[in-house]
Coordinates of N, CA, C and O in Angstrom, one line a residue:
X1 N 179.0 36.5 129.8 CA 178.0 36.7 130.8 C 176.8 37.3 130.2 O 176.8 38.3 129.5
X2 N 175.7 36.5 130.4 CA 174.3 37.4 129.8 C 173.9 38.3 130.7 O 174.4 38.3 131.8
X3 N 173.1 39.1 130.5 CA 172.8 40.3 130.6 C 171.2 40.0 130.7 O 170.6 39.9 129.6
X4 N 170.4 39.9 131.9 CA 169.1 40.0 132.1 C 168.4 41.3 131.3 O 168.9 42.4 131.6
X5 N 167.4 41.3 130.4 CA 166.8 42.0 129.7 C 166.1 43.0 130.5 O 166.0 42.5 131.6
X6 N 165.6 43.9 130.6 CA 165.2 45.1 131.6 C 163.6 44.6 131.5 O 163.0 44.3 130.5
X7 N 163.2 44.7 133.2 CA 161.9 44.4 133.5 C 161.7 45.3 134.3 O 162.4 46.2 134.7
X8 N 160.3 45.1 134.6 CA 159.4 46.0 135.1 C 159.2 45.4 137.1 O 158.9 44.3 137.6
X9 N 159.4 46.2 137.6 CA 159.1 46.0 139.1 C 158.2 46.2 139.8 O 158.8 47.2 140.0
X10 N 157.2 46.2 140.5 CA 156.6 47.2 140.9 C 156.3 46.8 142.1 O 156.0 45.7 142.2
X11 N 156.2 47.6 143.1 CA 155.9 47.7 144.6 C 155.1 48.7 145.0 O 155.0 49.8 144.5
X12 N 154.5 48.2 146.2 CA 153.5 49.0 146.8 C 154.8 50.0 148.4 O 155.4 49.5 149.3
X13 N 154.6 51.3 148.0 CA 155.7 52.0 149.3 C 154.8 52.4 150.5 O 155.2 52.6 151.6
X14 N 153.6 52.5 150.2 CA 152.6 53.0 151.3 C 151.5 52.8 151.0 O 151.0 53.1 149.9
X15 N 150.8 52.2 152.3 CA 149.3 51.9 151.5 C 148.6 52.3 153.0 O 149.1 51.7 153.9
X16 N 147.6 53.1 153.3 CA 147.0 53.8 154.4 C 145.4 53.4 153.9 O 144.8 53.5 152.8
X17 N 145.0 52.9 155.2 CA 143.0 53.2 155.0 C 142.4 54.2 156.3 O 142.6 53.9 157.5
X18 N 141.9 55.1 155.9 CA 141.5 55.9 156.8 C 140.3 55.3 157.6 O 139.3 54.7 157.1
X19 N 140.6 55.5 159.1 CA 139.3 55.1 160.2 C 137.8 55.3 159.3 O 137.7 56.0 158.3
X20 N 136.9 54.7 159.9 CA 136.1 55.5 159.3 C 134.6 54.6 160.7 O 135.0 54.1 161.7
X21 N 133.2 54.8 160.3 CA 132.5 54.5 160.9 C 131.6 53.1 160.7 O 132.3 53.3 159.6
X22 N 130.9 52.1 160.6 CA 131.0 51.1 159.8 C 130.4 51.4 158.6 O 130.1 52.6 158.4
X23 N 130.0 50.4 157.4 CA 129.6 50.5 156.5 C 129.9 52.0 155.3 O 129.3 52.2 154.2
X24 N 131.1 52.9 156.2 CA 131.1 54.3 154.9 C 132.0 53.5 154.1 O 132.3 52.4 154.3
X25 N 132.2 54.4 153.2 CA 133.2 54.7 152.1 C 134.2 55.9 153.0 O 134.2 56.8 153.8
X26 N 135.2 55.1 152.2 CA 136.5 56.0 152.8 C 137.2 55.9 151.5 O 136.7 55.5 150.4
X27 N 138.8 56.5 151.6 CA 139.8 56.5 150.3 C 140.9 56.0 150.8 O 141.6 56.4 151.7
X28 N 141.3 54.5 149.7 CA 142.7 54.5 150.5 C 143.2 55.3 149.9 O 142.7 56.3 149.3
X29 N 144.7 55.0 149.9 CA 145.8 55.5 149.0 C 147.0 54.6 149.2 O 147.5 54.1 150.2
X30 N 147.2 54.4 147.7 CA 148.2 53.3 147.8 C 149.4 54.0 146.8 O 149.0 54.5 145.7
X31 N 150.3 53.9 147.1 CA 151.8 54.6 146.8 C 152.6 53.6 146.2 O 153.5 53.1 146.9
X32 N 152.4 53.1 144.7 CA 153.3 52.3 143.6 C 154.2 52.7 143.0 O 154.1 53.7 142.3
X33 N 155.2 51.9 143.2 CA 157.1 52.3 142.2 C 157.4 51.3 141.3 O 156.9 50.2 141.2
X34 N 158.0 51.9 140.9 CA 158.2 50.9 139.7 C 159.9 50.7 140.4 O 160.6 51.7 140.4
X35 N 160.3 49.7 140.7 CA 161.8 49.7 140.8 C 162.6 49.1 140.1 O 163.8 49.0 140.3
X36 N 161.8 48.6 139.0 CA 162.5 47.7 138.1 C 163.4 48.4 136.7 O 163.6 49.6 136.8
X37 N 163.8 47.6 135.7 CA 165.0 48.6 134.7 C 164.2 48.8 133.7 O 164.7 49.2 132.7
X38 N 162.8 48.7 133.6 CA 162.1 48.9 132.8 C 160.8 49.5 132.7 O 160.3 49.3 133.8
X39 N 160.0 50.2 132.0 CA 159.2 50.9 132.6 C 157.7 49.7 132.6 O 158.1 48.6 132.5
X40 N 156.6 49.7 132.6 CA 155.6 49.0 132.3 C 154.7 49.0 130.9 O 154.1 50.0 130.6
X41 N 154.9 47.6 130.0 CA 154.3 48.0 128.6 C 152.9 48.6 128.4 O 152.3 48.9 127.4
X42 N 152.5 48.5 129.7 CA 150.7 49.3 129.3 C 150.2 49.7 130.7 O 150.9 49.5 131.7
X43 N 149.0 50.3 130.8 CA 148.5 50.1 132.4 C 148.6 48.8 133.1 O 148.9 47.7 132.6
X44 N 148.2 49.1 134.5 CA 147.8 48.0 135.0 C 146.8 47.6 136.4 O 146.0 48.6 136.3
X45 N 146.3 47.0 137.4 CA 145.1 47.5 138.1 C 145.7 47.4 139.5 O 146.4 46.4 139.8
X46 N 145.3 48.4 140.2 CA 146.1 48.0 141.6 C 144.8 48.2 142.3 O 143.8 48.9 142.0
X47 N 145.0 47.0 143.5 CA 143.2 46.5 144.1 C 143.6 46.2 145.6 O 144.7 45.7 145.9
X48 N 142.5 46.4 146.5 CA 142.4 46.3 147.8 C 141.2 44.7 147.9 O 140.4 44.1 147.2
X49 N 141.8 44.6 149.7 CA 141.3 43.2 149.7 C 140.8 44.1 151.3 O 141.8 44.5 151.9
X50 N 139.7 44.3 151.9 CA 140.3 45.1 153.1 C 139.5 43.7 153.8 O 139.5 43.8 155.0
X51 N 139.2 43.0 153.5 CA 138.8 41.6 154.9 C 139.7 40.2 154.8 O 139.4 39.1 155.1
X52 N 141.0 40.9 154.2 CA 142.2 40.1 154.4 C 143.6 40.7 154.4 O 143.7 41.9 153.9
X53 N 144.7 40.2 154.9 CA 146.2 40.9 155.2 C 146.8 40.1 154.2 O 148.0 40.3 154.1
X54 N 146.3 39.2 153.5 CA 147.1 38.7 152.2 C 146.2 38.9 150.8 O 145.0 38.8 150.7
X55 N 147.3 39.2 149.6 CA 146.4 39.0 148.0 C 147.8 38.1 147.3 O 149.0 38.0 147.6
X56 N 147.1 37.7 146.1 CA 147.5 36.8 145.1 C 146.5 37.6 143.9 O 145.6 38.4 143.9
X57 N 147.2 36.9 143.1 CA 146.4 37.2 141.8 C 144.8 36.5 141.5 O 144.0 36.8 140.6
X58 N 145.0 35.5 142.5 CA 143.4 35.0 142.6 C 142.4 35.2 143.7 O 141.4 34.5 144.0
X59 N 142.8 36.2 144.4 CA 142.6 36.8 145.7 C 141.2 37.7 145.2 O 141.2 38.3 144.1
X60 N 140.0 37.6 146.1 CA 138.8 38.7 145.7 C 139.0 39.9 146.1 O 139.7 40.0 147.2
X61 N 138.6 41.0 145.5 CA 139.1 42.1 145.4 C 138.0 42.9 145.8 O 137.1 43.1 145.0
X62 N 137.8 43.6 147.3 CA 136.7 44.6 147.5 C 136.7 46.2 147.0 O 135.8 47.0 147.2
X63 N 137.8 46.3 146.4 CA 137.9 47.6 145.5 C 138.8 47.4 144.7 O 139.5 46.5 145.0
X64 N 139.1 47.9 143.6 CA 140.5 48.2 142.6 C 140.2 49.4 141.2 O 139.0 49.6 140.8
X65 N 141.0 49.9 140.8 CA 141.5 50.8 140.0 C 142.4 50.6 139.4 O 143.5 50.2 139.8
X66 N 141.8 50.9 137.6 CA 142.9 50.5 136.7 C 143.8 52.0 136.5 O 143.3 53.1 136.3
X67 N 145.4 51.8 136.7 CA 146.6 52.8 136.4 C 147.3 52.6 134.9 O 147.7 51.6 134.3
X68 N 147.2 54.1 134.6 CA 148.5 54.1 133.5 C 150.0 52.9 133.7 O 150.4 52.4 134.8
X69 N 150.6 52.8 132.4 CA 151.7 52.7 132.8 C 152.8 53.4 133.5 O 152.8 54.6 133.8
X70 N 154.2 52.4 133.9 CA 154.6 53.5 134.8 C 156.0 53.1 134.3 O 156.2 51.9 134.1
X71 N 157.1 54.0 134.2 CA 158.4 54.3 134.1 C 159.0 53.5 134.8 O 158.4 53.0 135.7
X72 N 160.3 53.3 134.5 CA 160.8 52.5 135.4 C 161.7 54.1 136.5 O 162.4 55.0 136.1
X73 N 161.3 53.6 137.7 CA 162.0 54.2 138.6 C 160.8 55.6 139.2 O 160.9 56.5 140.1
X74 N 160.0 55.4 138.6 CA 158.5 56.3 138.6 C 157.8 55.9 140.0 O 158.2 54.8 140.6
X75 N 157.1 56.6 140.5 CA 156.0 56.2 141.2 C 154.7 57.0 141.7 O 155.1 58.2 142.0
X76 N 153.7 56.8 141.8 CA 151.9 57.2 141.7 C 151.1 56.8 142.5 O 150.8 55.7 142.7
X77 N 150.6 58.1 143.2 CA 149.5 57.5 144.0 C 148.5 57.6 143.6 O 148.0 58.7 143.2
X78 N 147.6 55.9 143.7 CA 146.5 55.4 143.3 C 145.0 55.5 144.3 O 144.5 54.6 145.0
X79 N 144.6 56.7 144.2 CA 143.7 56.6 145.7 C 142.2 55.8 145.5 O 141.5 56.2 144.6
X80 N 141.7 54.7 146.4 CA 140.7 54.2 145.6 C 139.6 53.8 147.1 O 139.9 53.5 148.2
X81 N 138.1 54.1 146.5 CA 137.2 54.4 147.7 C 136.8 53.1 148.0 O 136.5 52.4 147.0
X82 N 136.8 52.3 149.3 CA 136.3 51.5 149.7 C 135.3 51.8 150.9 O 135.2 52.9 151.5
X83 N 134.3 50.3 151.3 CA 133.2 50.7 151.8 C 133.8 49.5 152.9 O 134.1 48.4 152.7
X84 N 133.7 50.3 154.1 CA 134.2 49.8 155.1 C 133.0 48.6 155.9 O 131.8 48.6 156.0
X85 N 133.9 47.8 156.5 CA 133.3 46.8 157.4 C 131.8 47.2 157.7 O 131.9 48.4 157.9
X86 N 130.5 46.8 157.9 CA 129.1 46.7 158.9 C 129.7 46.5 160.1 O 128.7 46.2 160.7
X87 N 130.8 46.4 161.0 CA 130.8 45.8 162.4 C 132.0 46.5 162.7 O 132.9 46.6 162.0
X88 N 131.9 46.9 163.8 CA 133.3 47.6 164.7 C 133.9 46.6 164.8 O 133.6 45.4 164.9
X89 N 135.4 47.4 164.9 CA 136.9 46.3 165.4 C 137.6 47.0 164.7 O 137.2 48.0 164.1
X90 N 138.9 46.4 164.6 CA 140.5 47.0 163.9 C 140.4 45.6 162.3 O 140.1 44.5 162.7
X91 N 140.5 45.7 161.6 CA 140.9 45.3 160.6 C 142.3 45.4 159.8 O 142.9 46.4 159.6
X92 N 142.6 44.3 159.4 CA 144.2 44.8 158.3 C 143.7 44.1 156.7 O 143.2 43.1 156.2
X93 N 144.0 45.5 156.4 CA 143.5 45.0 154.6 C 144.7 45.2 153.8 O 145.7 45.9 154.2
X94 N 144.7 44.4 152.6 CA 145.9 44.1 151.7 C 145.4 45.0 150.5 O 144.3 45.2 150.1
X95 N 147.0 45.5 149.8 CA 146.7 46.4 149.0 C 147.4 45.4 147.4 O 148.0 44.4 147.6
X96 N 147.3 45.8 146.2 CA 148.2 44.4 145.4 C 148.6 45.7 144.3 O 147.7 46.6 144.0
X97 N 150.0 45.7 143.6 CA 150.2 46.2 142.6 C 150.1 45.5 141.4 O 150.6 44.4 141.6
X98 N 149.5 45.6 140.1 CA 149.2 44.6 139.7 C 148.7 43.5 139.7 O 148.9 42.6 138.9
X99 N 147.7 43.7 140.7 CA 146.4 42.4 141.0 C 146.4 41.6 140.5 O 146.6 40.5 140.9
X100 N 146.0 42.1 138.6 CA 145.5 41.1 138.0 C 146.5 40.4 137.2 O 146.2 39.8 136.1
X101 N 148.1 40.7 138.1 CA 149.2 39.5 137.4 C 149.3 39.6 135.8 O 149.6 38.6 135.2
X102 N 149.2 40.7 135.1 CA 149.4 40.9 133.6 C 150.7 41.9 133.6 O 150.9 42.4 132.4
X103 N 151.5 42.2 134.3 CA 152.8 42.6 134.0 C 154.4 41.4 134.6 O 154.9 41.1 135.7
X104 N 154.7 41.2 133.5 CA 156.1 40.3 133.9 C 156.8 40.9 134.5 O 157.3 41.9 134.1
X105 N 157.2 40.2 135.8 CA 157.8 41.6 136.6 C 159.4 40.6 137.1 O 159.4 39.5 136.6
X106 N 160.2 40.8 137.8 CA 161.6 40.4 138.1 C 161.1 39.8 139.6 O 161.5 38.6 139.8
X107 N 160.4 40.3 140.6 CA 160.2 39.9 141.3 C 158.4 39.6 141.5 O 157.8 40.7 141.6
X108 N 157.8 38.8 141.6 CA 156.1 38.9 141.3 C 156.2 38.7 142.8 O 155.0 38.8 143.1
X109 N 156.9 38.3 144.1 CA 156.4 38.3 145.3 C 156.1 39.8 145.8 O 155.1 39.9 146.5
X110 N 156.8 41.0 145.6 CA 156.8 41.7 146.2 C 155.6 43.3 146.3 O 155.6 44.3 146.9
X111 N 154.8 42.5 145.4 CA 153.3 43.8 144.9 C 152.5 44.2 145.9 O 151.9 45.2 145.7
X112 N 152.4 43.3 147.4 CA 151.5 43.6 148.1 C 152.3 44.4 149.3 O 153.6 44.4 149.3
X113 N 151.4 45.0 150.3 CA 151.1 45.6 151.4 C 150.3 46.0 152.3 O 149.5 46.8 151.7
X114 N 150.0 45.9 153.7 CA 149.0 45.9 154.5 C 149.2 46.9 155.2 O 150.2 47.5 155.4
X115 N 147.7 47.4 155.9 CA 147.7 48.7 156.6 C 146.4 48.1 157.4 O 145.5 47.4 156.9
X116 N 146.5 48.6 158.8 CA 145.6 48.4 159.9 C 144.8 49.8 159.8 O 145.2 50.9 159.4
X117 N 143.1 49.5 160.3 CA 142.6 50.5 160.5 C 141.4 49.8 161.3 O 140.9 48.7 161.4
X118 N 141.1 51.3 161.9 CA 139.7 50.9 162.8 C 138.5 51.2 162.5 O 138.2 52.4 162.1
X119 N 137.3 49.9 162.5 CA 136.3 50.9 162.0 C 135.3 50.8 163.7 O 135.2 49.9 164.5
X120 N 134.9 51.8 163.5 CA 133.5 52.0 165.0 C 133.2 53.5 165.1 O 133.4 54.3 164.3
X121 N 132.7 53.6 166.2 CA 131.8 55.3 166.5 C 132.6 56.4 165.7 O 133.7 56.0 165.4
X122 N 132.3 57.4 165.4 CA 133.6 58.0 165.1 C 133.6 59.4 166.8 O 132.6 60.0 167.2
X123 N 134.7 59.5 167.3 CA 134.7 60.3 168.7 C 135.0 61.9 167.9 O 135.9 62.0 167.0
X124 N 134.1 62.7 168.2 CA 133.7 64.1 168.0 C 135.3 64.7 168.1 O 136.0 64.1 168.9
X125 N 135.8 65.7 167.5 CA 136.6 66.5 168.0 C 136.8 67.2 169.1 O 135.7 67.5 169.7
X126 N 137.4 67.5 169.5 CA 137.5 68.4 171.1 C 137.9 69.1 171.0 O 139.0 69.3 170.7
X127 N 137.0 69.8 171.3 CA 136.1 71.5 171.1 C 135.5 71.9 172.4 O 135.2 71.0 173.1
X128 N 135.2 73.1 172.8 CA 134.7 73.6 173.6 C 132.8 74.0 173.1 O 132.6 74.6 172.0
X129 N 131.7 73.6 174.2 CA 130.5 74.3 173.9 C 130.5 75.0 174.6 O 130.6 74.7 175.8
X130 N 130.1 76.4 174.0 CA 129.9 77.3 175.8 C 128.0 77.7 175.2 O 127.6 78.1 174.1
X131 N 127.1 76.8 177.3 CA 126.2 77.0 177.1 C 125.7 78.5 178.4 O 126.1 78.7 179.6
X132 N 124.8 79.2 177.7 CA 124.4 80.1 179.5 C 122.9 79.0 179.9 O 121.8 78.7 179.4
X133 N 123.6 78.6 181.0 CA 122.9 78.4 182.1 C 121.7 78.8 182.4 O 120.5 78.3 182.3
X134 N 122.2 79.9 183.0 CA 121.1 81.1 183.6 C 121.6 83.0 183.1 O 122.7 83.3 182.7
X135 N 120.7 83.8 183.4 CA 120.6 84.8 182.8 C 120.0 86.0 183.7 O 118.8 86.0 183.2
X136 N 120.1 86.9 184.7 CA 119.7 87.2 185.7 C 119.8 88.6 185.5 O 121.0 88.8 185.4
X137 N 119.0 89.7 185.4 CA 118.5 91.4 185.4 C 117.6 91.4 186.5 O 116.5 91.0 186.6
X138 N 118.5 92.2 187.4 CA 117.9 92.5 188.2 C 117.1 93.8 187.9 O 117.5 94.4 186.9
X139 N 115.8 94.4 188.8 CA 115.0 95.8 188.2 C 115.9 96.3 188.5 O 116.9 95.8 188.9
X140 N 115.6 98.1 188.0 CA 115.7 99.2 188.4 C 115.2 100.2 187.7 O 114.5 99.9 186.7
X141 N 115.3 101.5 187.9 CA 115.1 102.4 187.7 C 115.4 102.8 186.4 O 116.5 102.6 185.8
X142 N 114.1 103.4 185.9 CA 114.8 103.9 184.3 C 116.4 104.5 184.0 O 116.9 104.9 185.1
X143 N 116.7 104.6 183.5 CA 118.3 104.8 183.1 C 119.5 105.1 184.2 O 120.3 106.1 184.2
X144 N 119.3 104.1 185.2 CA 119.6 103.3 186.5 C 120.8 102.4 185.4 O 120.6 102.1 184.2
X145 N 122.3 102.1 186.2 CA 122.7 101.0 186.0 C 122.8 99.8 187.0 O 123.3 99.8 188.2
X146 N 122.2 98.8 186.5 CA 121.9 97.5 187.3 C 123.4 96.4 186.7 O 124.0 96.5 185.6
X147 N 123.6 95.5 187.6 CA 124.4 94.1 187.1 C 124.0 93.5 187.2 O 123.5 93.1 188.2
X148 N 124.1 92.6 185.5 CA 123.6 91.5 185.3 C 124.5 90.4 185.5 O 125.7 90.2 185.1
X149 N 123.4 89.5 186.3 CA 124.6 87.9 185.9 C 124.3 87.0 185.1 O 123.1 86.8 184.8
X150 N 125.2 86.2 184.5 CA 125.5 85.7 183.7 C 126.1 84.4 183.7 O 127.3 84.3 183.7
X151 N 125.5 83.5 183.6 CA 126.2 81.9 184.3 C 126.1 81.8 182.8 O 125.3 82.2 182.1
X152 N 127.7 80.9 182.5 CA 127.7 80.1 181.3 C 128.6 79.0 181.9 O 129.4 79.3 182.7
X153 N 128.3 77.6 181.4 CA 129.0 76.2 181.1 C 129.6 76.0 180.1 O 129.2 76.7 179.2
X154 N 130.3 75.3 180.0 CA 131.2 74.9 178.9 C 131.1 73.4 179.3 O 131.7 72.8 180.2
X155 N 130.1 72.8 178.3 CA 129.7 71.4 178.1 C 129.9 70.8 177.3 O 129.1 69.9 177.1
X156 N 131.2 71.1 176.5 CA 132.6 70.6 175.1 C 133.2 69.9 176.0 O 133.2 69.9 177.2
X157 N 134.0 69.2 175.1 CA 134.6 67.9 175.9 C 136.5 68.9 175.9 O 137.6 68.4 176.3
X158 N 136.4 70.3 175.5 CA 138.0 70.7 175.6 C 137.6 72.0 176.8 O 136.5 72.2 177.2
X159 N 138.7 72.6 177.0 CA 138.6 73.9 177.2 C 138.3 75.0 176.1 O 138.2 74.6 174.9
X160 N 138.1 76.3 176.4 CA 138.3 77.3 175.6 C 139.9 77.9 175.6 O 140.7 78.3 176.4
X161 N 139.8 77.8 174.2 CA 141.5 78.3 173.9 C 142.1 80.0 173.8 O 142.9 80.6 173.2
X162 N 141.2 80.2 174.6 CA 141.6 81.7 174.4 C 140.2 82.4 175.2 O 139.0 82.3 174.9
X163 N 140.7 83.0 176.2 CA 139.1 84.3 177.3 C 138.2 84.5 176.3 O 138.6 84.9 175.2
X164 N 136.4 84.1 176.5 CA 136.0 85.1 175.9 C 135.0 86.0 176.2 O 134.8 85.7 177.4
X165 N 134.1 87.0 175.8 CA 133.6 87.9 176.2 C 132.1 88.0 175.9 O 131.5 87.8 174.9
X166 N 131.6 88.3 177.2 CA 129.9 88.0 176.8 C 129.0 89.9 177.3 O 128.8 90.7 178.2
X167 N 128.6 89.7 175.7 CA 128.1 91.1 175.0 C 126.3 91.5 175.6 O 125.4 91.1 174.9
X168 N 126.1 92.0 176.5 CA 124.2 92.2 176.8 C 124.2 93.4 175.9 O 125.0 94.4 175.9
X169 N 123.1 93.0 175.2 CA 122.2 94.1 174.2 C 121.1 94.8 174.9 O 120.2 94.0 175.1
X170 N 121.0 95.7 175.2 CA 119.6 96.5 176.4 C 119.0 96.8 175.6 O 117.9 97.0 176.0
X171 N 119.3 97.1 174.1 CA 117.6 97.6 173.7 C 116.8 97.1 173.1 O 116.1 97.7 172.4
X172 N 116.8 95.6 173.5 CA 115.4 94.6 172.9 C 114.5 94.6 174.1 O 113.5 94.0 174.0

């Protein structure tokens, strides 16, 4: 019985692109193993395609980053900046281990993976603004206590997470 010689594997375990607004730069992160019995004889380049859900080794590449080699049973996250779509919508971009097909591997179908993201407005956090409105002293008499009113809004798209307390200074 022969004995297959130990090769090198490599797969992509997670590959994420963060939302972003059109035209930014964002970071993916793409998460490569080596599952194979052998480790990899040199670096190698792991590359995003983000205006396609498929790569090949002749596939154009809108970002990539060259990696060390990697152990067999090892794995490394490769985070690499891309410049997202000019036009809103959801997009699915392909991530490739090995892009550029220079490691002999046991299985060569299995390097890629896809991750959905959205690019458009980006929606503010939700938070609370507290504005005063109005602001109202009524006279009186020198060292007289008068009450003041005090109208405030809260024109944040949350509530306030917790009472809070509004301070008048008299001696300006």
């Amino acid at each position: 019985v022969a004995v297959p010689p130990p090769v090198p594997n490599l797969i992509i375990t997670s590959f994420t692109v963060p939302n972003g607004t059109p035209g930014s730069t964002v970071t993916a992160r793409v998460a490569v193993r080596n599952i194979g019995t052998s480790g990899t004889a040199g670096g190698f380049e792991v590359a995003i395609n983000n205006n396609s859900p498929t790569m090949t080794c002749s596939t154009a590449e809108s970002a990539a980053a060259a990696t060390a080699a990697l152990a067999a049973g090892a794995s490394r996250v490769v985070n690499i900046p891309i410049v997202l779509p000019s036009v809103s919508g959801t997009y699915t971009a392909a991530a490739m281990a090995d892009s550029d097909c220079a490691v002999t591997e046991v299985d060569e179908t299995n390097n890629s993976r896809t991750a959905t993201y959205e690019v458009g407005a980006v929606v503010p956090p939700a938070e609370p603004n507290l504005v005063i409105t109005s602001f109202v002293v009524p006279d009186g008499a020198p060292g007289s206590t008068v009450t003041a009113t005090v109208t405030i809004q809260n024109s944040g798209n949350a509530p306030t997470p917790v009472g809070f307390e509004v301070a008048i200074n008299n001696n300006s």
